[in-house]
XYZ file of C-alpha atoms in Angstrom:
654
model
C 18.564 11.624 -12.787
C 18.853 11.862 -16.535
C 15.477 11.510 -18.401
C 17.221 9.265 -21.097
C 17.982 5.568 -20.651
C 21.342 4.600 -22.083
C 19.952 1.266 -23.466
C 16.952 2.812 -25.257
C 16.819 1.489 -28.793
C 16.430 3.828 -31.767
C 12.801 4.109 -32.907
C 13.507 2.590 -36.317
C 15.102 -0.435 -34.692
C 11.903 -1.673 -32.938
C 9.607 -3.603 -35.263
C 5.818 -2.810 -35.512
C 4.922 -6.607 -35.665
C 3.346 -8.545 -32.706
C 5.944 -9.967 -30.263
C 7.198 -10.440 -26.744
C 9.843 -8.187 -25.064
C 12.056 -8.812 -21.996
C 13.729 -6.233 -19.747
C 17.051 -7.476 -18.294
C 19.480 -6.128 -15.540
C 23.209 -6.027 -15.553
C 23.511 -9.712 -14.598
C 21.194 -10.606 -17.493
C 18.397 -11.563 -15.123
C 14.988 -11.122 -16.771
C 13.078 -8.379 -14.802
C 9.895 -8.274 -16.801
C 8.186 -10.049 -19.709
C 5.431 -8.479 -21.735
C 3.650 -8.910 -25.015
C 2.421 -6.508 -27.569
C 0.329 -6.296 -30.664
C 2.648 -3.542 -31.966
C 6.222 -3.745 -30.320
C 7.198 -0.245 -31.302
C 4.112 1.325 -29.906
C 4.180 -0.579 -26.701
C 7.847 -0.168 -25.899
C 7.724 3.527 -26.625
C 5.617 3.879 -23.403
C 8.570 2.570 -21.299
C 10.882 5.155 -22.837
C 8.718 8.187 -22.151
C 10.317 10.868 -20.000
C 10.966 9.317 -16.530
C 9.007 11.985 -14.708
C 5.861 10.898 -16.535
C 6.206 7.234 -15.662
C 4.507 5.563 -12.788
C 6.979 5.223 -9.971
C 7.290 1.443 -9.988
C 7.540 1.445 -13.771
C 10.354 3.982 -13.352
C 12.047 1.737 -10.925
C 11.914 -1.209 -13.283
C 13.236 0.592 -16.368
C 16.022 2.225 -14.350
C 17.039 -1.096 -12.850
C 17.108 -2.734 -16.237
C 20.213 -2.241 -18.467
C 18.828 -3.777 -21.693
C 15.699 -4.649 -23.570
C 15.240 -7.337 -26.213
C 12.295 -8.601 -28.159
C 11.093 -11.511 -30.275
C 8.527 -11.122 -33.117
C 5.794 -13.676 -33.726
C 3.151 -14.124 -36.345
C -0.014 -13.358 -34.384
C -1.311 -11.954 -31.029
C -2.195 -15.627 -29.994
C 1.357 -16.704 -30.482
C 2.637 -13.672 -28.450
C 0.248 -14.658 -25.701
C 1.638 -18.243 -25.644
C 5.231 -17.198 -25.754
C 4.833 -14.564 -23.017
C 3.253 -17.202 -20.595
C 6.068 -19.692 -21.511
C 8.778 -17.157 -20.554
C 7.033 -15.948 -17.468
C 7.072 -19.515 -16.143
C 10.626 -20.010 -17.355
C 12.176 -16.828 -15.942
C 9.984 -15.886 -13.066
C 10.491 -12.154 -13.537
C 10.264 -10.231 -10.321
C 8.196 -7.414 -11.827
C 5.501 -9.567 -13.370
C 2.479 -10.535 -11.291
C 2.977 -13.318 -8.751
C 0.075 -15.749 -8.334
C -0.560 -17.276 -4.923
C -3.318 -19.884 -4.410
C -5.168 -19.042 -1.214
C -5.320 -22.733 -0.704
C -4.741 -26.076 -2.454
C -8.015 -27.257 -3.871
C -8.967 -31.015 -4.282
C -10.123 -32.303 -7.570
C -11.952 -35.417 -8.790
C -9.870 -36.937 -11.528
C -10.611 -39.894 -13.806
C -7.529 -41.429 -15.528
C -8.869 -41.969 -18.943
C -5.435 -42.848 -20.310
C -5.313 -46.033 -18.175
C -6.395 -49.509 -19.410
C -9.074 -49.479 -16.720
C -9.610 -45.808 -15.723
C -9.975 -44.980 -12.029
C -11.602 -42.209 -10.020
C -9.431 -40.552 -7.452
C -9.117 -37.545 -5.233
C -6.068 -35.360 -6.062
C -4.619 -31.879 -5.447
C -2.232 -32.333 -8.373
C -3.180 -31.179 -11.870
C -1.426 -32.379 -15.033
C -1.872 -36.182 -14.739
C -1.495 -37.209 -18.371
C -4.806 -38.172 -20.077
C -6.795 -37.420 -16.913
C -10.222 -35.594 -16.908
C -10.561 -33.279 -13.862
C -13.856 -32.166 -12.165
C -13.748 -29.431 -9.600
C -12.052 -27.828 -7.845
C -14.158 -28.581 -4.724
C -14.116 -26.268 -1.626
C -13.520 -29.231 0.780
C -11.947 -32.708 0.338
C -14.888 -34.330 1.939
C -17.113 -32.828 -0.732
C -15.099 -34.893 -3.435
C -15.300 -38.154 -1.315
C -19.041 -37.639 -0.904
C -19.495 -37.057 -4.629
C -17.467 -40.272 -5.436
C -19.475 -42.387 -2.893
C -22.694 -41.293 -4.546
C -21.487 -41.647 -8.066
C -20.085 -45.146 -7.512
C -23.705 -46.247 -6.707
C -24.762 -45.147 -10.085
C -21.522 -45.886 -12.051
C -19.467 -48.650 -10.351
C -15.916 -48.048 -11.633
C -12.395 -48.749 -10.406
C -10.909 -46.822 -7.386
C -7.945 -48.910 -6.447
C -4.321 -47.661 -7.205
C -2.218 -49.065 -10.020
C -0.181 -51.497 -8.010
C -3.234 -53.093 -6.448
C -4.839 -53.296 -9.807
C -1.836 -54.955 -11.324
C -1.532 -57.472 -8.531
C -5.131 -58.300 -8.667
C -5.199 -58.844 -12.432
C -2.184 -61.072 -12.240
C -3.401 -63.222 -9.328
C -7.170 -63.278 -10.323
C -8.002 -62.181 -6.794
C -9.876 -58.952 -6.340
C -7.923 -56.099 -4.572
C -8.830 -55.158 -1.007
C -10.981 -52.280 -2.117
C -12.938 -54.716 -4.269
C -13.329 -57.154 -1.483
C -14.991 -54.649 0.682
C -17.150 -53.266 -2.111
C -15.229 -50.045 -2.751
C -13.738 -50.985 -6.233
C -15.699 -52.155 -9.198
C -13.088 -52.397 -11.855
C -12.015 -55.473 -13.991
C -9.831 -56.489 -11.183
C -13.070 -57.470 -9.161
C -13.765 -60.273 -11.781
C -17.315 -59.098 -12.142
C -16.845 -56.871 -15.339
C -14.700 -56.908 -18.369
C -12.398 -54.036 -19.512
C -14.754 -53.022 -22.437
C -17.879 -52.922 -20.232
C -15.967 -51.046 -17.536
C -14.787 -48.424 -20.133
C -18.410 -47.907 -21.133
C -19.384 -47.274 -17.542
C -16.454 -44.790 -17.079
C -17.568 -42.907 -20.227
C -21.103 -42.548 -18.702
C -19.552 -41.342 -15.432
C -17.508 -38.778 -17.246
C -20.447 -37.632 -19.371
C -22.701 -37.104 -16.396
C -20.045 -35.249 -14.362
C -19.287 -33.026 -17.235
C -22.824 -32.063 -18.028
C -25.026 -33.172 -15.178
C -27.779 -33.737 -17.798
C -30.982 -35.132 -16.468
C -31.489 -37.100 -19.639
C -29.528 -39.975 -18.060
C -31.686 -40.005 -15.035
C -34.823 -40.106 -17.291
C -33.344 -43.148 -19.190
C -32.606 -44.913 -15.924
C -36.137 -44.280 -14.627
C -37.470 -45.750 -17.965
C -35.270 -48.813 -17.550
C -36.427 -49.193 -13.936
C -40.094 -49.156 -15.012
C -39.438 -51.640 -17.851
C -37.579 -54.044 -15.506
C -40.368 -53.814 -13.014
C -42.898 -54.737 -15.754
C -40.857 -57.586 -16.758
C -40.606 -58.697 -13.075
C -36.835 -58.397 -13.134
C -36.904 -56.731 -9.660
C -33.168 -57.013 -9.097
C -32.420 -54.818 -12.051
C -35.271 -52.497 -11.191
C -33.745 -52.098 -7.672
C -30.367 -51.315 -9.094
C -31.753 -48.665 -11.476
C -33.743 -47.257 -8.553
C -30.564 -46.908 -6.433
C -28.737 -45.287 -9.399
C -31.480 -42.768 -9.847
C -31.474 -41.775 -6.087
C -27.643 -41.430 -6.223
C -27.649 -39.159 -9.206
C -30.533 -37.098 -7.853
C -28.463 -36.585 -4.652
C -25.483 -35.421 -6.688
C -27.647 -32.838 -8.518
C -29.175 -31.600 -5.246
C -25.785 -30.907 -3.816
C -24.953 -28.448 -6.521
C -26.358 -25.050 -6.307
C -28.688 -24.208 -9.216
C -27.901 -20.626 -10.421
C -28.589 -20.688 -14.192
C -30.555 -22.681 -16.765
C -29.770 -26.351 -17.178
C -27.993 -25.874 -20.541
C -25.516 -23.137 -19.282
C -21.854 -24.151 -19.028
C -19.666 -21.167 -18.104
C -16.513 -20.149 -16.210
C -17.044 -16.860 -14.335
C -14.161 -14.799 -13.054
C -14.338 -11.880 -10.613
C -11.335 -9.725 -9.751
C -10.961 -7.380 -6.901
C -7.782 -5.288 -6.613
C -6.096 -2.451 -4.922
C -2.661 -0.873 -5.452
C -0.583 -3.906 -4.172
C -2.575 -6.985 -4.774
C -5.621 -8.577 -6.538
C -7.845 -11.468 -5.544
C -9.464 -13.659 -8.296
C -12.476 -15.844 -7.782
C -13.498 -18.486 -10.429
C -17.025 -19.844 -10.310
C -17.163 -23.129 -12.371
C -20.783 -23.557 -13.681
C -21.834 -26.670 -15.442
C -25.376 -27.617 -16.288
C -26.535 -24.361 -14.561
C -24.932 -25.343 -11.232
C -21.927 -24.112 -9.397
C -19.606 -27.204 -9.625
C -16.507 -25.552 -7.980
C -15.024 -22.413 -6.651
C -11.318 -21.504 -7.064
C -9.524 -18.555 -5.696
C -6.028 -17.107 -5.678
C -4.170 -13.897 -4.917
C -1.952 -11.759 -7.171
C 0.893 -9.751 -5.826
C 1.374 -6.752 -8.213
C 4.814 -5.272 -8.602
C 3.869 -2.933 -11.486
C 0.646 -1.018 -11.681
C -1.591 -3.177 -13.909
C -4.826 -2.425 -15.639
C -7.867 -4.642 -15.391
C -7.197 -5.857 -18.932
C -3.615 -6.952 -18.068
C -4.876 -8.775 -14.967
C -7.460 -10.654 -17.014
C -4.719 -11.733 -19.429
C -2.601 -13.167 -16.673
C -5.672 -14.709 -15.004
C -6.664 -16.576 -18.148
C -3.138 -17.847 -18.610
C -3.034 -19.098 -15.132
C -6.427 -20.756 -15.165
C -6.131 -22.708 -18.490
C -2.495 -23.758 -18.386
C -1.931 -27.277 -17.035
C -4.822 -29.351 -18.486
C -7.935 -27.258 -17.584
C -10.270 -27.081 -20.592
C -12.327 -23.819 -20.959
C -16.011 -24.026 -21.587
C -17.680 -22.410 -24.583
C -18.364 -19.206 -22.632
C -16.281 -17.295 -20.124
C -17.775 -14.373 -18.134
C -15.473 -11.528 -17.109
C -15.659 -8.192 -15.298
C -14.783 -6.487 -18.526
C -13.479 -7.490 -21.961
C -9.679 -7.134 -22.245
C -8.050 -5.238 -25.020
C -6.879 -8.371 -26.799
C -10.149 -10.225 -26.376
C -9.867 -11.680 -29.926
C -6.403 -12.962 -29.359
C -7.485 -14.502 -25.989
C -10.487 -16.176 -27.623
C -8.220 -17.696 -30.381
C -5.721 -18.980 -27.710
C -8.532 -20.567 -25.588
C -10.076 -22.033 -28.632
C -6.835 -23.830 -29.530
C -6.743 -25.379 -25.982
C -10.549 -26.299 -26.126
C -10.484 -27.409 -29.839
C -13.638 -25.422 -30.380
C -14.823 -21.830 -30.258
C -14.574 -20.057 -26.910
C -16.479 -16.753 -26.369
C -15.522 -14.030 -23.865
C -18.345 -11.924 -22.549
C -18.723 -9.178 -20.022
C -22.006 -9.511 -18.057
C -23.865 -6.269 -17.716
C -27.275 -7.356 -16.539
C -29.410 -10.481 -15.717
C -28.647 -13.725 -14.001
C -24.943 -13.888 -15.037
C -24.369 -10.322 -13.850
C -25.970 -11.208 -10.480
C -23.698 -14.302 -10.193
C -20.597 -12.071 -11.076
C -21.650 -9.762 -8.183
C -21.591 -12.692 -5.837
C -18.156 -13.736 -7.089
C -16.994 -10.192 -6.683
C -18.080 -10.110 -3.119
C -16.127 -13.341 -2.477
C -13.063 -11.804 -4.169
C -13.422 -8.663 -1.932
C -13.533 -10.783 1.066
C -10.615 -12.962 -0.102
C -8.470 -9.903 -0.680
C -9.304 -8.542 2.748
C -8.473 -11.973 4.467
C -5.210 -12.235 2.531
C -4.061 -8.814 3.612
C -5.164 -9.331 7.268
C -3.340 -12.760 7.478
C -0.227 -11.437 5.950
C -0.020 -8.378 8.288
C -0.931 -10.575 11.335
C 1.910 -13.154 10.724
C 4.608 -12.633 13.269
C 7.603 -13.234 10.908
C 6.035 -10.976 8.273
C 5.334 -8.308 10.934
C 8.941 -8.344 12.141
C 10.238 -8.056 8.722
C 7.854 -5.162 7.988
C 8.965 -3.195 11.003
C 12.586 -3.687 10.153
C 12.044 -2.600 6.595
C 10.128 0.443 7.687
C 12.926 1.319 10.167
C 15.449 1.064 7.309
C 13.394 2.919 4.674
C 12.508 5.932 6.896
C 15.957 6.083 8.582
C 14.743 5.491 12.116
C 17.037 4.548 14.948
C 14.712 1.909 16.182
C 11.787 -0.227 14.726
C 8.413 1.511 14.906
C 6.912 -0.541 17.635
C 4.072 1.963 18.209
C 2.514 3.713 15.172
C -0.240 6.264 15.130
C -2.111 7.059 11.836
C -4.405 10.132 11.369
C -7.108 10.799 8.764
C -9.636 13.491 8.289
C -13.023 13.130 6.798
C -15.922 15.445 5.897
C -19.081 15.646 3.893
C -19.060 18.653 1.559
C -17.078 20.616 4.026
C -19.490 19.839 6.916
C -19.371 17.244 9.696
C -15.613 17.416 9.771
C -14.108 14.609 11.856
C -10.703 12.916 12.264
C -9.531 9.533 13.409
C -6.596 8.271 15.230
C -5.685 4.486 15.047
C -2.885 2.748 16.871
C -0.748 -0.229 15.939
C 1.625 -1.880 18.337
C 4.058 -4.463 17.196
C 2.370 -4.376 13.823
C -1.106 -5.197 15.299
C -4.062 -2.921 15.937
C -4.742 -1.709 19.441
C -8.494 -0.788 19.073
C -8.784 0.215 22.661
C -6.307 3.023 21.895
C -8.322 4.235 18.786
C -9.636 7.814 19.228
C -12.091 9.970 17.299
C -12.138 13.823 16.980
C -14.598 16.345 15.761
C -13.390 19.496 14.310
C -15.811 22.562 14.479
C -14.570 24.496 11.501
C -11.771 23.971 9.087
C -10.587 25.306 5.755
C -9.390 21.997 4.454
C -7.807 18.493 5.366
C -4.383 19.983 6.081
C -5.787 22.481 8.578
C -7.910 19.688 10.192
C -4.832 17.449 10.544
C -2.790 20.321 12.013
C -5.439 21.055 14.615
C -5.967 17.398 15.506
C -2.237 16.737 15.943
C -1.653 19.960 17.805
C -4.378 18.692 20.316
C -2.898 15.212 20.484
C 0.790 16.240 20.811
C -0.082 18.697 23.659
C -0.741 15.705 25.869
C 2.844 14.574 25.418
C 4.106 17.728 27.039
C 5.556 17.028 30.509
C 3.198 17.323 33.474
C 5.031 20.417 34.781
C 4.335 22.296 31.590
C 2.466 25.621 31.838
C -1.198 25.742 30.993
C -0.296 27.762 27.875
C 1.271 24.620 26.563
C -2.265 23.192 25.981
C -4.699 24.458 23.260
C -7.255 27.032 24.398
C -10.874 27.713 23.435
C -14.326 26.450 24.077
C -14.583 22.677 24.472
C -17.102 20.889 22.176
C -19.146 18.170 23.795
C -19.316 15.033 21.812
C -20.596 11.481 22.246
C -18.656 8.785 24.164
C -15.501 7.764 22.463
C -14.834 11.046 20.953
C -12.016 13.480 21.916
C -13.277 17.019 22.039
C -11.114 19.286 19.970
C -10.518 22.793 21.273
C -10.923 25.436 18.550
C -7.858 27.683 18.752
C -8.816 31.334 19.257
C -7.339 34.123 17.356
C -6.663 36.151 20.471
C -6.849 35.830 24.243
C -10.097 37.638 24.696
C -11.972 35.442 22.287
C -10.441 32.266 23.745
C -12.460 31.932 26.872
C -10.979 30.446 29.999
C -7.663 28.693 29.609
C -7.425 24.923 30.204
C -6.065 24.000 33.549
C -3.210 21.587 33.031
C -3.806 20.034 36.482
C -7.532 19.648 36.126
C -9.070 16.183 36.403
C -10.152 16.397 32.764
C -6.657 17.079 31.506
C -5.332 14.315 33.726
C -7.777 11.768 32.287
C -6.829 12.978 28.799
C -3.021 12.565 29.636
C -3.730 8.923 30.708
C -5.670 8.301 27.535
C -2.737 9.622 25.441
C 0.045 8.474 27.760
C 2.265 6.685 25.181
C 4.334 8.379 22.592
C 4.422 6.945 19.086
C 7.684 6.044 17.403
C 6.160 6.742 13.975
C 3.329 9.200 13.313
C 1.477 8.562 9.824
C -0.858 10.831 8.063
C -3.165 9.934 5.079
C -1.923 12.214 2.344
C 1.075 13.489 0.479
C 3.295 16.480 0.760
C 0.677 19.011 1.958
C -0.582 16.890 4.697
C 2.837 15.885 5.817
C 3.849 19.599 5.942
C 0.873 20.408 8.175
C 1.772 17.521 10.501
C 5.390 18.602 10.563
C 4.222 22.113 11.552
C 2.163 20.705 14.428
C 5.033 18.519 15.534
C 7.610 21.340 15.406
C 5.351 23.661 17.339
C 4.715 21.155 20.043
C 8.359 20.742 20.879
C 7.970 17.001 21.253
C 10.929 15.186 19.921
C 11.822 11.536 19.035
C 8.874 10.906 16.768
C 9.294 10.041 13.021
C 6.678 11.553 10.568
C 5.635 10.309 7.230
C 2.536 10.377 4.953
C 1.215 7.847 2.514
C -0.334 9.078 -0.746
C -3.076 6.601 -1.807
C -2.930 7.031 -5.594
C 0.706 5.682 -6.029
C 1.212 4.395 -2.439
C 4.197 6.678 -2.046
C 5.739 7.392 1.421
C 6.440 11.070 1.906
C 8.899 12.475 4.536
C 8.981 16.045 5.673
C 11.029 18.436 3.506
C 11.669 15.728 0.959
C 11.234 16.390 -2.791
C 11.054 12.729 -3.672
C 8.929 9.969 -2.011
C 10.184 6.646 -0.560
C 9.128 3.842 -2.799
C 8.624 0.485 -1.110
C 8.498 -2.683 -3.171
C 4.887 -3.526 -4.106
C 5.107 -7.080 -2.580
C 6.890 -5.960 0.542
C 5.452 -6.668 4.122
C 6.339 -3.096 5.081
C 4.052 -1.533 2.421
C 1.293 -4.056 3.362
C 1.519 -2.939 6.918
C 1.600 0.806 6.345
C -1.271 0.425 3.830
C -3.419 -1.418 6.421
C -2.940 1.116 9.079
C -3.876 3.922 6.557
C -6.982 2.006 5.487
C -7.956 1.387 9.071
C -7.646 5.130 9.913
C -9.780 5.986 6.873
C -12.448 3.353 7.735
C -12.582 4.637 11.394
C -12.967 8.273 10.235
C -15.699 7.430 7.671
C -17.678 5.333 10.155
C -17.574 8.172 12.566
C -18.584 10.778 10.095
C -21.545 8.838 8.856
C -22.678 8.115 12.501
C -22.545 11.844 13.286
C -24.394 12.667 10.180
C -27.127 10.156 11.082
C -27.300 11.620 14.591
C -27.613 15.186 13.104
C -30.514 14.125 10.832
C -32.368 12.427 13.668
C -31.768 15.558 15.917
C -33.176 17.911 13.339
C -36.342 15.985 12.863
C -36.585 14.977 16.495
C -37.202 18.608 17.350
C -40.450 18.597 15.502
C -43.440 17.980 17.780
C -45.375 14.804 16.948
C -42.422 13.151 15.207
C -41.088 10.035 16.981
C -38.455 7.472 15.891
C -40.938 5.398 13.854
C -42.249 8.370 11.775
C -38.718 9.747 11.329
C -37.715 6.362 9.902
C -40.681 6.306 7.439
C -39.915 9.861 6.254
C -36.205 9.117 5.637
C -36.967 5.932 3.842
C -39.377 7.685 1.578
C -37.411 10.934 0.842
C -33.878 9.608 1.454
C -32.519 12.777 3.169
C -33.488 15.839 5.161
C -32.627 17.959 2.102
C -35.284 16.317 -0.112
C -37.784 16.447 2.670
C -37.135 20.158 3.165
C -37.795 20.601 -0.624
C -41.019 18.584 -0.536
C -44.454 20.176 -0.599
C -46.936 19.805 2.290
C -49.176 17.619 0.154
C -46.448 15.180 -0.691
C -45.439 15.017 2.916
C -49.092 14.437 3.958
C -49.260 11.399 1.686
C -46.848 9.429 3.776
C -48.293 6.776 5.928
C -48.935 8.025 9.445
C -48.346 11.732 8.537
C -51.598 13.751 8.406
C -52.094 17.290 6.974
C -51.593 18.982 10.324
C -48.256 17.289 11.153
C -47.118 17.704 7.437
C -47.660 21.408 7.865
C -45.691 21.524 11.025
C -42.783 19.563 9.387
C -42.795 21.914 6.418
C -42.664 25.106 8.511
C -39.936 23.742 10.901
C -37.685 22.809 8.093
C -38.200 26.000 6.163
C -37.674 28.165 9.195
């Protein structure tokens, strides 16, 4: 592949002003839209040597056949034009936003003659003021029911309102006490508009000043013996108090912010928006981003802001982000134009806002995990993923059974490995296996030994005993598979493993199914080690590949170039999930073994039981720190006297 792109502009042709650029393919389809403060500096990154580009960026620029740009006056204008073209052209290499659900809003149609309150999932109603989004539709109806007791406004639809105004007879909702607009005949248009403004003001700020005013009016009416008015004010106060109680108080009463948390991996990102008004969480909104190109957090924040505040949503005075983007000033200017006032972007580092950001980040992490789980569990998506894997890896049949292996260690000690199994694209947890490796030089050696052991059980039953690994068997806890340490020569190996023994028969039953696809966590070195184990085993009919985490590349044996699956493909989601599951399973086992080892070391000391061991570990944090501690510092721990402290110190120093 040539390192030069035929359509690359000459450096002097590209302007240095702010602007927006578009990559197009041979059919003139727009592949990618981006903005830049300096077009020449930004575009030069795409025309660097192809070998230095990220694989997916390289695929985009090699698919494209031309690039064009449009200069604008400011970064803000570039931001606006970029978003306009993304919506118009829907470029495949730009991020794709997917709502994890359709959220309901409470809307007030301020542009109507007699504004009404309604529940809607549609944004963009002309002249409407939106409140929310709410997590559930019943939460909106509950809020409206409470607010109507305090601010009786219209709820009927336009056709019923017009019919009632023409006939002079209240609409059906008005007859049953659900609509309090001018069509009811009890209130004029101007008076109704005043009530609507109070409704909108309270929903927007949730200020307790209105409640205090109503309480004062209630007391004045009671003193004047106007008990009907006092009762109405009492009911209004109760309704507004109930609305405030149903909003979680997280910050001070005068705090109005939007808070964004973003959790991402190589393929997707989940966004969580917490809408805080009057110090209370008024709504939560979440969506998922499919990433085709490798995006920085700054670029994700840009796209998130454009998505959140396009279509009628008005940003508050302050927006809290995980980090400030590179073009924070331009974003603030663009958001200020939407809000018609100054908007400030901040990155919370400490305090109550940082604590709320951590909560939102946890929600985003769970949303991303749920999105990937649901996607890989969908039958149609699974079928498509298996077909795409078959085609990408050149397999004769779809990989209906896949096994993935990962090795884990702690500073070269406690070396373990995991095997996870997916059948028809779904995990088979009853087939998962864990291994312990006695000694190993590195991950490649660990994987080679694990796979050698596993593949030996696929040798036919009439194979000779020499077909199985030899050496001393290591005894492990339930659920582990004992690895046999290969011996350098026959004398050091110990007794050979009998291929017909009950132990081997049980192992054969455990590993009775041969995988179609064998996956290792890693790149070329790990794949080469696995290929050596597969070749030496003599087992045929198994396809081998590895997945490198940094760039999500798929490596095949004896291949100089990786297989690149599209970032939004179900195949990559599936293979990434099985890799992550193998990693999780190995790490969990490694940590459990380490914990057992610590308890074993301390449990050998006379006078130390589980309770005292727990106290010691909570205080010192590890056996290493406990070993370095003096006798006096150990004796200061509750329940540990000088004699026991001396015994602990001597045992650990022995």
